[in-house]
mmCIF file of C-alpha atoms in Angstrom:
data_model
loop_
_atom_site.group_PDB
_atom_site.id
_atom_site.type_symbol
_atom_site.label_atom_id
_atom_site.label_comp_id
_atom_site.label_asym_id
_atom_site.label_seq_id
_atom_site.Cartn_x
_atom_site.Cartn_y
_atom_site.Cartn_z
ATOM 1 C CA UNK F 1 22.811 17.984 -10.577
ATOM 2 C CA UNK F 2 20.871 16.787 -13.612
ATOM 3 C CA UNK F 3 17.180 16.104 -13.130
ATOM 4 C CA UNK F 4 15.128 13.057 -13.989
ATOM 5 C CA UNK F 5 15.208 12.314 -17.693
ATOM 6 C CA UNK F 6 12.729 10.289 -19.669
ATOM 7 C CA UNK F 7 12.971 8.983 -23.208
ATOM 8 C CA UNK F 8 11.361 9.192 -25.601
ATOM 9 C CA UNK F 9 9.327 12.325 -24.939
ATOM 10 C CA UNK F 10 6.639 11.438 -27.464
ATOM 11 C CA UNK F 11 5.554 8.114 -28.876
ATOM 12 C CA UNK F 12 2.816 6.980 -31.228
ATOM 13 C CA UNK F 13 1.874 3.311 -31.375
ATOM 14 C CA UNK F 14 -1.022 1.247 -32.657
ATOM 15 C CA UNK F 15 -3.252 -1.102 -30.746
ATOM 16 C CA UNK F 16 -1.697 -4.462 -30.018
ATOM 17 C CA UNK F 17 1.866 -3.206 -30.132
ATOM 18 C CA UNK F 18 4.145 -3.005 -27.159
ATOM 19 C CA UNK F 19 6.212 -0.107 -25.918
ATOM 20 C CA UNK F 20 9.196 0.454 -23.651
ATOM 21 C CA UNK F 21 9.767 3.731 -21.847
ATOM 22 C CA UNK F 22 12.998 4.683 -20.142
ATOM 23 C CA UNK F 23 13.771 6.744 -17.054
ATOM 24 C CA UNK F 24 17.097 7.902 -15.666
ATOM 25 C CA UNK F 25 16.821 9.093 -12.062
ATOM 26 C CA UNK F 26 18.744 11.871 -10.406
ATOM 27 C CA UNK F 27 22.269 10.724 -9.641
ATOM 28 C CA UNK F 28 22.331 9.021 -6.232
ATOM 29 C CA UNK F 29 18.600 8.351 -6.157
ATOM 30 C CA UNK F 30 17.759 4.702 -5.811
ATOM 31 C CA UNK F 31 13.972 4.719 -5.819
ATOM 32 C CA UNK F 32 12.118 5.083 -9.107
ATOM 33 C CA UNK F 33 8.343 5.265 -9.353
ATOM 34 C CA UNK F 34 6.116 5.317 -12.414
ATOM 35 C CA UNK F 35 2.781 7.107 -12.769
ATOM 36 C CA UNK F 36 0.145 7.374 -15.460
ATOM 37 C CA UNK F 37 -1.535 10.731 -15.939
ATOM 38 C CA UNK F 38 -4.837 11.018 -17.769
ATOM 39 C CA UNK F 39 -7.156 14.037 -17.791
ATOM 40 C CA UNK F 40 -9.956 12.352 -15.885
ATOM 41 C CA UNK F 41 -7.917 10.315 -13.406
ATOM 42 C CA UNK F 42 -5.056 12.518 -12.388
ATOM 43 C CA UNK F 43 -1.820 10.721 -11.538
ATOM 44 C CA UNK F 44 -2.166 7.044 -10.864
ATOM 45 C CA UNK F 45 0.635 5.050 -9.325
ATOM 46 C CA UNK F 46 1.955 2.165 -11.381
ATOM 47 C CA UNK F 47 4.923 0.781 -9.437
ATOM 48 C CA UNK F 48 8.051 1.627 -7.484
ATOM 49 C CA UNK F 49 11.480 0.064 -7.882
ATOM 50 C CA UNK F 50 14.345 0.087 -5.430
ATOM 51 C CA UNK F 51 17.619 -1.795 -5.773
ATOM 52 C CA UNK F 52 16.386 -3.576 -8.901
ATOM 53 C CA UNK F 53 13.334 -4.937 -7.049
ATOM 54 C CA UNK F 54 9.711 -3.922 -7.359
ATOM 55 C CA UNK F 55 8.780 -2.607 -3.946
ATOM 56 C CA UNK F 56 5.195 -1.460 -4.492
ATOM 57 C CA UNK F 57 2.613 -1.907 -7.179
ATOM 58 C CA UNK F 58 -0.553 -0.045 -8.068
ATOM 59 C CA UNK F 59 -3.779 -1.403 -9.508
ATOM 60 C CA UNK F 60 -2.820 -1.879 -13.132
ATOM 61 C CA UNK F 61 -3.118 -5.028 -15.259
ATOM 62 C CA UNK F 62 -0.167 -7.306 -15.860
ATOM 63 C CA UNK F 63 0.357 -5.737 -19.303
ATOM 64 C CA UNK F 64 2.201 -3.022 -17.412
ATOM 65 C CA UNK F 65 5.586 -4.125 -16.171
ATOM 66 C CA UNK F 66 8.868 -2.580 -15.271
ATOM 67 C CA UNK F 67 12.380 -3.212 -14.231
ATOM 68 C CA UNK F 68 15.314 -1.407 -12.710
ATOM 69 C CA UNK F 69 18.959 -1.801 -13.538
ATOM 70 C CA UNK F 70 21.971 -1.747 -11.235
ATOM 71 C CA UNK F 71 22.595 1.911 -12.074
ATOM 72 C CA UNK F 72 19.022 2.702 -10.915
ATOM 73 C CA UNK F 73 17.812 3.446 -14.434
ATOM 74 C CA UNK F 74 14.366 2.042 -14.969
ATOM 75 C CA UNK F 75 12.250 0.913 -17.884
ATOM 76 C CA UNK F 76 8.520 0.464 -18.123
ATOM 77 C CA UNK F 77 6.939 -1.857 -20.638
ATOM 78 C CA UNK F 78 3.346 -1.972 -21.805
ATOM 79 C CA UNK F 79 2.342 -4.941 -23.922
ATOM 80 C CA UNK F 80 -0.703 -5.366 -26.144
ATOM 81 C CA UNK F 81 -1.457 -1.675 -26.174
ATOM 82 C CA UNK F 82 -5.052 -0.493 -25.902
ATOM 83 C CA UNK F 83 -6.517 2.871 -26.851
ATOM 84 C CA UNK F 84 -7.040 3.629 -23.168
ATOM 85 C CA UNK F 85 -3.296 3.426 -22.546
ATOM 86 C CA UNK F 86 -2.879 6.806 -24.229
ATOM 87 C CA UNK F 87 -1.553 8.996 -21.452
ATOM 88 C CA UNK F 88 1.398 10.883 -20.070
ATOM 89 C CA UNK F 89 3.706 8.488 -18.268
ATOM 90 C CA UNK F 90 5.733 10.103 -15.527
ATOM 91 C CA UNK F 91 8.742 8.763 -13.761
ATOM 92 C CA UNK F 92 9.800 10.074 -10.360
ATOM 93 C CA UNK F 93 12.960 9.416 -8.409
ATOM 94 C CA UNK F 94 13.654 9.777 -4.721
ATOM 95 C CA UNK F 95 16.677 9.132 -2.577
ATOM 96 C CA UNK F 96 15.570 5.948 -0.841
ATOM 97 C CA UNK F 97 11.807 5.780 -0.668
ATOM 98 C CA UNK F 98 8.898 7.698 -2.158
ATOM 99 C CA UNK F 99 7.213 7.264 1.224
ATOM 100 C CA UNK F 100 9.727 9.351 3.105
ATOM 101 C CA UNK F 101 11.667 11.347 0.543
ATOM 102 C CA UNK F 102 10.583 14.026 -1.865
ATOM 103 C CA UNK F 103 9.865 12.704 -5.314
ATOM 104 C CA UNK F 104 11.344 14.503 -8.297
ATOM 105 C CA UNK F 105 9.467 14.031 -11.511
ATOM 106 C CA UNK F 106 10.729 13.815 -15.059
ATOM 107 C CA UNK F 107 9.005 15.616 -17.928
ATOM 108 C CA UNK F 108 7.093 12.500 -18.930
ATOM 109 C CA UNK F 109 6.587 10.449 -22.072
ATOM 110 C CA UNK F 110 3.433 11.243 -24.010
ATOM 111 C CA UNK F 111 2.124 7.958 -25.425
ATOM 112 C CA UNK F 112 -0.600 7.998 -28.056
ATOM 113 C CA UNK F 113 -2.193 4.721 -29.060
ATOM 114 C CA UNK F 114 -4.039 4.757 -32.385
ATOM 115 C CA UNK U 1 -12.741 5.279 -7.222
ATOM 116 C CA UNK U 2 -11.161 8.680 -6.695
ATOM 117 C CA UNK U 3 -9.937 8.866 -3.119
ATOM 118 C CA UNK U 4 -8.485 12.336 -3.576
ATOM 119 C CA UNK U 5 -10.653 14.896 -5.306
ATOM 120 C CA UNK U 6 -10.021 18.350 -6.637
ATOM 121 C CA UNK U 7 -13.482 19.522 -7.574
ATOM 122 C CA UNK U 8 -12.420 22.748 -9.261
ATOM 123 C CA UNK U 9 -10.697 22.030 -12.558
ATOM 124 C CA UNK U 10 -9.712 25.667 -12.968
ATOM 125 C CA UNK U 11 -9.302 28.884 -11.006
ATOM 126 C CA UNK U 12 -8.518 32.464 -12.069
ATOM 127 C CA UNK U 13 -7.118 35.032 -9.671
ATOM 128 C CA UNK U 14 -5.831 38.579 -10.011
ATOM 129 C CA UNK U 15 -2.139 39.157 -9.409
ATOM 130 C CA UNK U 16 -1.488 40.118 -5.791
ATOM 131 C CA UNK U 17 -4.634 38.472 -4.474
ATOM 132 C CA UNK U 18 -4.919 35.171 -2.625
ATOM 133 C CA UNK U 19 -5.278 31.875 -4.493
ATOM 134 C CA UNK U 20 -7.012 29.076 -2.611
ATOM 135 C CA UNK U 21 -6.872 25.587 -4.069
ATOM 136 C CA UNK U 22 -8.936 22.883 -2.452
ATOM 137 C CA UNK U 23 -8.664 19.153 -2.138
ATOM 138 C CA UNK U 24 -10.946 16.610 -0.456
ATOM 139 C CA UNK U 25 -10.103 13.044 0.467
ATOM 140 C CA UNK U 26 -12.117 10.065 1.601
ATOM 141 C CA UNK U 27 -9.692 7.906 3.585
ATOM 142 C CA UNK U 28 -9.150 8.935 7.193
ATOM 143 C CA UNK U 29 -6.033 6.739 7.303
ATOM 144 C CA UNK U 30 -4.077 9.045 4.985
ATOM 145 C CA UNK U 31 -1.127 10.310 6.990
ATOM 146 C CA UNK U 32 0.825 12.593 4.691
ATOM 147 C CA UNK U 33 -0.282 15.144 2.128
ATOM 148 C CA UNK U 34 1.552 16.991 -0.610
ATOM 149 C CA UNK U 35 1.002 19.629 -3.236
ATOM 150 C CA UNK U 36 2.730 19.552 -6.610
ATOM 151 C CA UNK U 37 2.866 22.198 -9.309
ATOM 152 C CA UNK U 38 3.043 21.279 -12.963
ATOM 153 C CA UNK U 39 3.919 23.470 -15.926
ATOM 154 C CA UNK U 40 3.087 22.324 -19.474
ATOM 155 C CA UNK U 41 5.610 19.886 -20.932
ATOM 156 C CA UNK U 42 7.253 19.415 -17.526
ATOM 157 C CA UNK U 43 6.803 16.878 -14.768
ATOM 158 C CA UNK U 44 5.181 17.853 -11.454
ATOM 159 C CA UNK U 45 7.392 19.709 -9.000
ATOM 160 C CA UNK U 46 7.054 19.232 -5.279
ATOM 161 C CA UNK U 47 5.723 22.363 -3.595
ATOM 162 C CA UNK U 48 4.831 21.772 0.026
ATOM 163 C CA UNK U 49 3.715 18.953 2.311
ATOM 164 C CA UNK U 50 2.022 18.413 5.631
ATOM 165 C CA UNK U 51 1.858 15.519 8.036
ATOM 166 C CA UNK U 52 -1.484 14.474 9.472
ATOM 167 C CA UNK U 53 -0.297 15.443 12.955
ATOM 168 C CA UNK U 54 -0.242 19.101 11.919
ATOM 169 C CA UNK U 55 -2.967 21.419 10.700
ATOM 170 C CA UNK U 56 -0.817 24.047 9.005
ATOM 171 C CA UNK U 57 2.510 24.290 7.227
ATOM 172 C CA UNK U 58 3.943 27.445 5.771
ATOM 173 C CA UNK U 59 6.725 28.019 3.252
ATOM 174 C CA UNK U 60 7.088 31.554 1.989
ATOM 175 C CA UNK U 61 4.028 32.508 -0.016
ATOM 176 C CA UNK U 62 2.608 28.999 0.226
ATOM 177 C CA UNK U 63 0.583 27.670 3.156
ATOM 178 C CA UNK U 64 -1.134 24.309 3.352
ATOM 179 C CA UNK U 65 -4.018 23.780 5.753
ATOM 180 C CA UNK U 66 -5.305 20.395 6.831
ATOM 181 C CA UNK U 67 -8.743 19.868 8.352
ATOM 182 C CA UNK U 68 -8.807 16.213 9.328
ATOM 183 C CA UNK U 69 -12.374 16.199 10.605
ATOM 184 C CA UNK U 70 -13.590 17.512 7.251
ATOM 185 C CA UNK U 71 -11.004 15.480 5.308
ATOM 186 C CA UNK U 72 -10.081 18.674 3.522
ATOM 187 C CA UNK U 73 -6.772 20.100 2.391
ATOM 188 C CA UNK U 74 -6.170 23.536 0.980
ATOM 189 C CA UNK U 75 -3.255 25.441 -0.492
ATOM 190 C CA UNK U 76 -3.087 29.207 -0.076
ATOM 191 C CA UNK U 77 -0.817 31.302 -2.254
ATOM 192 C CA UNK U 78 -0.359 34.877 -1.073
ATOM 193 C CA UNK U 79 0.286 37.066 -2.959
ATOM 194 C CA UNK U 80 -0.380 35.309 -6.238
ATOM 195 C CA UNK U 81 2.053 35.984 -9.086
ATOM 196 C CA UNK U 82 1.729 35.339 -12.827
ATOM 197 C CA UNK U 83 4.507 32.730 -12.546
ATOM 198 C CA UNK U 84 2.227 30.715 -10.271
ATOM 199 C CA UNK U 85 0.013 29.915 -13.257
ATOM 200 C CA UNK U 86 0.201 26.136 -13.526
ATOM 201 C CA UNK U 87 -1.727 22.977 -12.727
ATOM 202 C CA UNK U 88 -1.686 22.078 -9.044
ATOM 203 C CA UNK U 89 -2.067 18.501 -7.859
ATOM 204 C CA UNK U 90 -2.742 17.440 -4.313
ATOM 205 C CA UNK U 91 -1.637 13.991 -3.177
ATOM 206 C CA UNK U 92 -2.198 11.853 -0.120
ATOM 207 C CA UNK U 93 -0.281 8.878 1.207
ATOM 208 C CA UNK U 94 -2.119 5.832 2.466
ATOM 209 C CA UNK U 95 -0.387 2.558 3.195
ATOM 210 C CA UNK U 96 2.092 1.930 0.428
ATOM 211 C CA UNK U 97 0.451 4.174 -2.119
ATOM 212 C CA UNK U 98 0.178 7.787 -3.073
ATOM 213 C CA UNK U 99 -3.154 8.985 -4.406
ATOM 214 C CA UNK U 100 -3.277 12.066 -6.590
ATOM 215 C CA UNK U 101 -6.113 14.426 -7.402
ATOM 216 C CA UNK U 102 -6.984 15.337 -10.990
ATOM 217 C CA UNK U 103 -5.465 18.793 -10.703
ATOM 218 C CA UNK U 104 -6.633 22.401 -10.666
ATOM 219 C CA UNK U 105 -5.395 24.763 -13.344
ATOM 220 C CA UNK U 106 -4.559 28.129 -11.777
ATOM 221 C CA UNK U 107 -4.339 31.247 -13.913
ATOM 222 C CA UNK U 108 -2.986 34.390 -12.293
ATOM 223 C CA UNK U 109 -4.040 37.431 -14.279
ATOM 224 C CA UNK U 110 -1.526 40.316 -14.354
#
Protein backbone atom coordinates (compact mmCIF):
# COMPACT_ATOMS: atom_id res chain seq x y z
CA UNK A 1 0.00 0.00 0.00
CA UNK A 2 1.49 3.35 -1.00
CA UNK A 3 2.27 5.78 1.79
CA UNK A 4 1.30 9.40 2.22
CA UNK A 5 2.62 11.55 -0.59
CA UNK A 6 3.17 15.27 -0.56
CA UNK A 7 3.92 17.61 -3.43
CA UNK A 8 5.99 19.55 -4.03
CA UNK A 9 8.84 18.41 -1.80
CA UNK A 10 10.60 21.76 -1.89
CA UNK A 11 9.31 25.24 -2.55
CA UNK A 12 10.82 28.71 -2.50
CA UNK A 13 8.55 31.74 -2.39
CA UNK A 14 8.88 35.42 -1.57
CA UNK A 15 7.08 37.41 1.06
CA UNK A 16 3.54 38.34 0.13
CA UNK A 17 3.04 35.44 -2.24
CA UNK A 18 0.70 32.57 -1.63
CA UNK A 19 1.36 28.86 -1.81
CA UNK A 20 -0.64 25.66 -2.15
CA UNK A 21 0.64 22.34 -0.86
CA UNK A 22 -0.88 19.00 -1.73
CA UNK A 23 -1.26 15.76 0.21
CA UNK A 24 -2.51 12.37 -0.93
CA UNK A 25 -3.37 10.09 1.99
CA UNK A 26 -2.95 6.36 2.20
CA UNK A 27 -5.68 4.65 0.21
CA UNK A 28 -8.74 4.15 2.42
CA UNK A 29 -7.71 6.79 4.95
CA UNK A 30 -10.27 9.52 5.35
CA UNK A 31 -8.66 11.78 7.94
CA UNK A 32 -5.92 14.17 6.87
CA UNK A 33 -4.07 16.42 9.30
CA UNK A 34 -1.52 19.13 8.62
CA UNK A 35 1.40 20.12 10.85
CA UNK A 36 4.09 22.76 10.74
CA UNK A 37 7.55 21.79 11.93
CA UNK A 38 10.09 24.42 12.90
CA UNK A 39 13.33 23.84 14.81
CA UNK A 40 12.26 25.74 17.91
CA UNK A 41 8.60 24.71 18.07
CA UNK A 42 8.52 21.09 17.10
CA UNK A 43 5.39 19.93 15.29
CA UNK A 44 2.44 22.24 15.59
CA UNK A 45 -1.02 21.16 14.56
CA UNK A 46 -2.66 23.21 11.84
CA UNK A 47 -5.95 21.44 11.05
CA UNK A 48 -7.63 18.11 10.42
CA UNK A 49 -10.03 17.27 7.61
CA UNK A 50 -12.48 14.41 7.43
CA UNK A 51 -15.08 13.84 4.73
CA UNK A 52 -14.28 17.19 3.11
CA UNK A 53 -14.97 19.05 6.37
CA UNK A 54 -12.54 20.69 8.74
CA UNK A 55 -12.93 18.81 11.99
CA UNK A 56 -10.29 20.46 14.17
CA UNK A 57 -8.15 23.54 13.95
CA UNK A 58 -4.98 24.62 15.69
CA UNK A 59 -3.90 28.11 16.70
CA UNK A 60 -2.78 29.52 13.37
CA UNK A 61 -3.91 32.74 11.68
CA UNK A 62 -6.54 32.75 8.97
CA UNK A 63 -3.81 33.00 6.31
CA UNK A 64 -3.53 29.24 6.72
CA UNK A 65 -6.41 27.37 5.18
CA UNK A 66 -7.10 23.97 3.76
CA UNK A 67 -9.58 21.81 2.04
CA UNK A 68 -10.24 18.17 1.34
CA UNK A 69 -11.63 16.63 -1.79
CA UNK A 70 -14.05 13.73 -2.18
CA UNK A 71 -11.14 11.35 -2.79
CA UNK A 72 -9.65 12.43 0.58
CA UNK A 73 -6.77 14.29 -1.05
CA UNK A 74 -6.10 17.52 0.76
CA UNK A 75 -4.55 20.87 -0.03
CA UNK A 76 -3.20 23.51 2.30
CA UNK A 77 -2.98 27.13 1.30
CA UNK A 78 -0.95 29.90 2.90
CA UNK A 79 -1.66 33.42 1.71
CA UNK A 80 0.45 36.55 2.14
CA UNK A 81 3.54 34.59 3.06
CA UNK A 82 5.78 35.85 5.85
CA UNK A 83 9.40 34.96 6.55
CA UNK A 84 8.28 33.07 9.66
CA UNK A 85 6.24 30.68 7.52
CA UNK A 86 9.46 28.99 6.41
CA UNK A 87 9.11 25.48 7.76
CA UNK A 88 8.57 21.84 6.96
CA UNK A 89 4.88 21.20 6.41
CA UNK A 90 3.82 17.66 7.19
CA UNK A 91 0.65 15.92 6.25
CA UNK A 92 -0.57 12.86 8.13
CA UNK A 93 -3.39 10.50 7.30
CA UNK A 94 -5.32 8.15 9.53
CA UNK A 95 -8.17 5.77 8.94
CA UNK A 96 -10.99 7.72 10.58
CA UNK A 97 -9.62 10.00 13.25
CA UNK A 98 -6.20 11.17 14.39
CA UNK A 99 -7.57 10.90 17.93
CA UNK A 100 -8.04 7.16 17.81
CA UNK A 101 -6.03 5.88 14.86
CA UNK A 102 -2.34 5.88 14.18
CA UNK A 103 -1.24 8.77 12.03
CA UNK A 104 1.02 8.09 9.08
CA UNK A 105 3.12 11.00 7.99
CA UNK A 106 4.26 12.03 4.54
CA UNK A 107 7.81 13.20 3.86
CA UNK A 108 6.80 16.85 4.08
CA UNK A 109 7.10 19.95 1.92
CA UNK A 110 10.02 22.21 2.77
CA UNK A 111 8.84 25.80 2.27
CA UNK A 112 11.37 28.62 2.24
CA UNK A 113 10.11 32.18 2.22
CA UNK A 114 12.63 34.80 1.09
CA UNK B 1 3.67 28.04 25.24
CA UNK B 2 5.27 24.62 24.93
CA UNK B 3 3.05 22.12 26.70
CA UNK B 4 5.27 19.19 25.78
CA UNK B 5 8.99 19.61 26.30
CA UNK B 6 11.99 17.58 25.31
CA UNK B 7 14.80 19.32 27.14
CA UNK B 8 17.63 17.35 25.57
CA UNK B 9 18.08 18.31 21.93
CA UNK B 10 20.59 15.53 21.38
CA UNK B 11 21.81 12.27 22.89
CA UNK B 12 24.71 9.95 22.00
CA UNK B 13 24.80 6.32 23.07
CA UNK B 14 27.08 3.39 22.35
CA UNK B 15 25.66 0.52 20.33
CA UNK B 16 24.24 -2.17 22.61
CA UNK B 17 23.64 0.18 25.52
CA UNK B 18 20.34 1.66 26.66
CA UNK B 19 19.00 4.90 25.18
CA UNK B 20 16.66 6.90 27.40
CA UNK B 21 14.75 9.77 25.85
CA UNK B 22 12.76 12.03 28.11
CA UNK B 23 9.70 14.17 27.72
CA UNK B 24 7.88 16.42 30.20
CA UNK B 25 4.39 17.82 29.88
CA UNK B 26 2.42 20.46 31.73
CA UNK B 27 -1.23 19.50 31.25
CA UNK B 28 -2.55 16.84 33.60
CA UNK B 29 -5.55 16.36 31.30
CA UNK B 30 -3.45 14.75 28.56
CA UNK B 31 -4.78 11.23 28.13
CA UNK B 32 -2.70 9.63 25.41
CA UNK B 33 0.99 9.81 24.61
CA UNK B 34 3.01 8.76 21.60
CA UNK B 35 6.57 8.58 20.38
CA UNK B 36 7.53 9.15 16.76
CA UNK B 37 10.85 8.59 15.03
CA UNK B 38 11.97 10.77 12.16
CA UNK B 39 14.77 10.18 9.68
CA UNK B 40 16.10 13.07 7.56
CA UNK B 41 13.97 13.83 4.50
CA UNK B 42 11.17 11.58 5.78
CA UNK B 43 8.04 12.24 7.79
CA UNK B 44 7.74 11.04 11.40
CA UNK B 45 6.93 7.37 11.87
CA UNK B 46 4.79 6.16 14.73
CA UNK B 47 6.82 4.13 17.21
CA UNK B 48 4.88 3.38 20.37
CA UNK B 49 2.06 4.84 22.45
CA UNK B 50 0.66 4.67 25.94
CA UNK B 51 -2.68 5.55 27.45
CA UNK B 52 -2.80 7.57 30.65
CA UNK B 53 -4.37 4.62 32.46
CA UNK B 54 -1.13 2.67 32.10
CA UNK B 55 2.37 3.35 33.35
CA UNK B 56 4.31 1.12 30.96
CA UNK B 57 4.02 -0.21 27.43
CA UNK B 58 6.52 -2.46 25.77
CA UNK B 59 7.09 -3.33 22.12
CA UNK B 60 10.23 -5.28 21.37
CA UNK B 61 13.26 -3.15 22.13
CA UNK B 62 11.11 -0.12 22.86
CA UNK B 63 9.45 0.61 26.21
CA UNK B 64 7.56 3.75 27.13
CA UNK B 65 7.13 4.71 30.77
CA UNK B 66 4.58 7.20 32.04
CA UNK B 67 4.84 8.90 35.42
CA UNK B 68 1.64 10.88 35.75
CA UNK B 69 2.46 12.44 39.10
CA UNK B 70 5.68 13.85 37.67
CA UNK B 71 4.09 14.53 34.27
CA UNK B 72 7.01 12.71 32.72
CA UNK B 73 7.27 10.32 29.81
CA UNK B 74 10.31 8.36 28.77
CA UNK B 75 11.28 6.05 25.94
CA UNK B 76 13.80 3.29 26.56
CA UNK B 77 15.54 1.57 23.68
CA UNK B 78 17.41 -1.59 24.63
CA UNK B 79 19.75 -2.54 23.09
CA UNK B 80 20.41 0.53 20.97
CA UNK B 81 21.37 -0.06 17.34
CA UNK B 82 22.95 2.29 14.78
CA UNK B 83 19.70 2.20 12.79
CA UNK B 84 17.97 3.84 15.75
CA UNK B 85 19.84 7.06 15.02
CA UNK B 86 17.08 9.55 14.26
CA UNK B 87 15.12 12.40 15.79
CA UNK B 88 12.52 11.27 18.31
CA UNK B 89 9.40 13.29 19.01
CA UNK B 90 7.06 12.75 21.91
CA UNK B 91 3.43 13.82 21.58
CA UNK B 92 0.49 14.15 23.92
CA UNK B 93 -3.22 14.33 23.22
CA UNK B 94 -5.37 16.85 25.03
CA UNK B 95 -8.92 17.62 24.00
CA UNK B 96 -9.00 17.82 20.23
CA UNK B 97 -5.32 18.51 19.78
CA UNK B 98 -2.01 16.75 19.69
CA UNK B 99 0.97 18.58 21.15
CA UNK B 100 4.45 17.64 20.01
CA UNK B 101 7.82 18.17 21.64
CA UNK B 102 10.71 19.75 19.75
CA UNK B 103 12.51 16.44 19.32
CA UNK B 104 15.68 14.76 20.56
CA UNK B 105 18.30 13.71 18.06
CA UNK B 106 19.66 10.28 19.01
CA UNK B 107 23.00 9.10 17.67
CA UNK B 108 23.94 5.48 18.28
CA UNK B 109 27.68 5.04 17.92
CA UNK B 110 28.82 1.68 16.48
